[in-house]
């Protein structure tokens, strides 16, 4: 075959797979499609992926001045995904925005306090954390670019007003 010309009928026959090869190719494609579909359907049910849009909805409520709705949405999100760290920080911001300083401190503390379970498996504290989370979320830089302006402002106001004892405790661990 000359480059730039259409293939002749004899060269097309040489390139075409046999009918048994086409069946085998079709079966392999079908199996790959079925595996890909199952993986996609499985990931759409993954609760971890649902946390981000739920957090975004809570932030929009805060942006619209509906702090009570934002708190309800964030608490609901954390019941479904208690390990969603951004949600803990968002709850602190929302509670502070609503005037609940103690509640904001409690939500923030859950970033810093590790979960402790008894030998029977009962959870004694509900924290996530570690000094790593505490340090990471000690400034608004970690949420900048992902949170709405109202949520960032509320979080910054919370961080600026943190209880002196809480700041001292965090500073003793090397956290600001």
GROMACS .gro file of C-alpha atoms in nm:
model
  176
    1UNK     CA    1   0.000   0.000   0.000
    2UNK     CA    2   0.131   0.344  -0.094
    3UNK     CA    3   0.130   0.603   0.184
    4UNK     CA    4  -0.146   0.859   0.141
    5UNK     CA    5  -0.375   0.632  -0.061
    6UNK     CA    6  -0.682   0.442   0.048
    7UNK     CA    7  -0.623   0.074   0.127
    8UNK     CA    8  -0.724  -0.170  -0.143
    9UNK     CA    9  -0.985  -0.436  -0.079
   10UNK     CA   10  -0.717  -0.705  -0.045
   11UNK     CA   11  -0.521  -0.506   0.215
   12UNK     CA   12  -0.843  -0.436   0.409
   13UNK     CA   13  -0.910  -0.809   0.427
   14UNK     CA   14  -0.560  -0.867   0.567
   15UNK     CA   15  -0.611  -0.602   0.838
   16UNK     CA   16  -0.959  -0.717   0.943
   17UNK     CA   17  -0.966  -0.963   1.233
   18UNK     CA   18  -1.128  -1.300   1.185
   19UNK     CA   19  -1.479  -1.355   1.321
   20UNK     CA   20  -1.346  -1.562   1.614
   21UNK     CA   21  -1.098  -1.284   1.698
   22UNK     CA   22  -1.381  -1.030   1.686
   23UNK     CA   23  -1.588  -1.242   1.927
   24UNK     CA   24  -1.294  -1.274   2.166
   25UNK     CA   25  -1.226  -0.900   2.144
   26UNK     CA   26  -1.593  -0.828   2.210
   27UNK     CA   27  -1.602  -1.057   2.513
   28UNK     CA   28  -1.288  -0.895   2.659
   29UNK     CA   29  -1.430  -0.548   2.599
   30UNK     CA   30  -1.756  -0.648   2.765
   31UNK     CA   31  -1.572  -0.782   3.072
   32UNK     CA   32  -1.362  -0.463   3.094
   33UNK     CA   33  -1.676  -0.251   3.061
   34UNK     CA   34  -1.854  -0.450   3.333
   35UNK     CA   35  -1.554  -0.415   3.571
   36UNK     CA   36  -1.531  -0.040   3.501
   37UNK     CA   37  -1.905   0.003   3.554
   38UNK     CA   38  -1.895  -0.186   3.884
   39UNK     CA   39  -1.602   0.027   4.003
   40UNK     CA   40  -1.780   0.349   3.906
   41UNK     CA   41  -2.103   0.246   4.077
   42UNK     CA   42  -1.912   0.141   4.387
   43UNK     CA   43  -1.726   0.472   4.410
   44UNK     CA   44  -2.048   0.671   4.370
   45UNK     CA   45  -2.176   0.506   4.687
   46UNK     CA   46  -1.854   0.582   4.876
   47UNK     CA   47  -1.948   0.806   5.168
   48UNK     CA   48  -1.607   0.968   5.161
   49UNK     CA   49  -1.687   1.123   4.828
   50UNK     CA   50  -2.021   1.250   4.957
   51UNK     CA   51  -1.857   1.451   5.236
   52UNK     CA   52  -1.714   1.721   5.011
   53UNK     CA   53  -2.043   1.825   4.845
   54UNK     CA   54  -2.218   1.807   5.183
   55UNK     CA   55  -1.952   2.038   5.327
   56UNK     CA   56  -1.997   2.271   5.030
   57UNK     CA   57  -2.372   2.288   5.091
   58UNK     CA   58  -2.311   2.383   5.455
   59UNK     CA   59  -2.067   2.653   5.346
   60UNK     CA   60  -2.319   2.794   5.100
   61UNK     CA   61  -2.576   2.814   5.380
   62UNK     CA   62  -2.323   3.008   5.589
   63UNK     CA   63  -2.246   3.231   5.289
   64UNK     CA   64  -2.618   3.309   5.259
   65UNK     CA   65  -2.635   3.405   5.627
   66UNK     CA   66  -2.814   3.087   5.734
   67UNK     CA   67  -2.575   2.980   6.010
   68UNK     CA   68  -2.835   2.757   6.182
   69UNK     CA   69  -2.883   2.562   5.859
   70UNK     CA   70  -2.504   2.547   5.810
   71UNK     CA   71  -2.464   2.401   6.159
   72UNK     CA   72  -2.740   2.146   6.099
   73UNK     CA   73  -2.585   2.039   5.771
   74UNK     CA   74  -2.233   2.015   5.919
   75UNK     CA   75  -2.349   1.812   6.218
   76UNK     CA   76  -2.540   1.580   5.984
   77UNK     CA   77  -2.229   1.541   5.770
   78UNK     CA   78  -2.019   1.454   6.075
   79UNK     CA   79  -2.269   1.192   6.188
   80UNK     CA   80  -2.230   1.023   5.848
   81UNK     CA   81  -1.854   1.076   5.827
   82UNK     CA   82  -1.710   1.138   6.174
   83UNK     CA   83  -1.352   1.132   6.042
   84UNK     CA   84  -1.400   1.417   5.794
   85UNK     CA   85  -1.144   1.657   5.936
   86UNK     CA   86  -1.253   1.960   5.733
   87UNK     CA   87  -1.601   1.909   5.875
   88UNK     CA   88  -1.468   1.939   6.231
   89UNK     CA   89  -1.298   2.267   6.146
   90UNK     CA   90  -1.610   2.390   5.963
   91UNK     CA   91  -1.825   2.305   6.263
   92UNK     CA   92  -1.593   2.514   6.482
   93UNK     CA   93  -1.630   2.807   6.242
   94UNK     CA   94  -2.007   2.776   6.219
   95UNK     CA   95  -2.056   2.744   6.595
   96UNK     CA   96  -1.833   3.046   6.653
   97UNK     CA   97  -2.032   3.241   6.394
   98UNK     CA   98  -2.349   3.155   6.587
   99UNK     CA   99  -2.196   3.277   6.915
  100UNK     CA  100  -2.128   2.932   7.066
  101UNK     CA  101  -1.764   2.980   7.163
  102UNK     CA  102  -1.753   2.674   7.389
  103UNK     CA  103  -1.904   2.458   7.114
  104UNK     CA  104  -1.650   2.593   6.866
  105UNK     CA  105  -1.363   2.507   7.103
  106UNK     CA  106  -1.506   2.158   7.151
  107UNK     CA  107  -1.532   2.099   6.775
  108UNK     CA  108  -1.178   2.226   6.722
  109UNK     CA  109  -1.044   2.018   7.011
  110UNK     CA  110  -1.165   1.704   6.835
  111UNK     CA  111  -0.900   1.773   6.571
  112UNK     CA  112  -0.630   1.760   6.837
  113UNK     CA  113  -0.745   1.489   7.077
  114UNK     CA  114  -0.698   1.129   6.964
  115UNK     CA  115  -0.991   0.891   6.990
  116UNK     CA  116  -0.949   0.662   7.288
  117UNK     CA  117  -1.135   0.334   7.311
  118UNK     CA  118  -1.175   0.102   7.608
  119UNK     CA  119  -1.071  -0.261   7.586
  120UNK     CA  120  -1.433  -0.355   7.524
  121UNK     CA  121  -1.432  -0.125   7.220
  122UNK     CA  122  -1.643   0.158   7.363
  123UNK     CA  123  -1.520   0.498   7.252
  124UNK     CA  124  -1.421   0.712   7.549
  125UNK     CA  125  -1.332   1.027   7.355
  126UNK     CA  126  -1.452   1.125   7.011
  127UNK     CA  127  -1.144   1.302   6.881
  128UNK     CA  128  -0.978   1.234   6.547
  129UNK     CA  129  -0.662   1.356   6.618
  130UNK     CA  130  -0.316   1.434   6.670
  131UNK     CA  131  -0.083   1.726   6.688
  132UNK     CA  132  -0.052   1.701   6.309
  133UNK     CA  133  -0.420   1.786   6.250
  134UNK     CA  134  -0.409   2.046   6.523
  135UNK     CA  135  -0.109   2.216   6.365
  136UNK     CA  136  -0.242   2.190   6.011
  137UNK     CA  137  -0.573   2.354   6.106
  138UNK     CA  138  -0.417   2.620   6.331
  139UNK     CA  139  -0.437   2.870   6.043
  140UNK     CA  140  -0.691   2.928   5.771
  141UNK     CA  141  -0.432   2.849   5.502
  142UNK     CA  142  -0.540   2.485   5.498
  143UNK     CA  143  -0.893   2.574   5.387
  144UNK     CA  144  -0.817   2.872   5.166
  145UNK     CA  145  -0.920   2.803   4.809
  146UNK     CA  146  -1.162   2.528   4.915
  147UNK     CA  147  -1.398   2.712   5.148
  148UNK     CA  148  -1.629   3.005   5.080
  149UNK     CA  149  -1.529   3.355   5.196
  150UNK     CA  150  -1.785   3.356   5.481
  151UNK     CA  151  -1.662   3.020   5.611
  152UNK     CA  152  -1.299   3.135   5.597
  153UNK     CA  153  -1.385   3.460   5.777
  154UNK     CA  154  -1.573   3.273   6.050
  155UNK     CA  155  -1.283   3.028   6.090
  156UNK     CA  156  -1.028   3.311   6.106
  157UNK     CA  157  -1.239   3.492   6.366
  158UNK     CA  158  -1.261   3.172   6.569
  159UNK     CA  159  -0.885   3.112   6.551
  160UNK     CA  160  -0.814   3.474   6.650
  161UNK     CA  161  -1.042   3.457   6.951
  162UNK     CA  162  -0.951   3.114   7.084
  163UNK     CA  163  -0.955   3.074   7.457
  164UNK     CA  164  -0.621   3.179   7.605
  165UNK     CA  165  -0.585   2.847   7.787
  166UNK     CA  166  -0.654   2.654   7.467
  167UNK     CA  167  -0.392   2.860   7.284
  168UNK     CA  168  -0.141   2.800   7.566
  169UNK     CA  169  -0.211   2.425   7.559
  170UNK     CA  170  -0.167   2.421   7.182
  171UNK     CA  171   0.152   2.629   7.209
  172UNK     CA  172   0.295   2.383   7.461
  173UNK     CA  173   0.256   2.113   7.194
  174UNK     CA  174   0.424   2.338   6.938
  175UNK     CA  175   0.096   2.434   6.768
  176UNK     CA  176  -0.013   2.791   6.701
   0.00000   0.00000   0.00000
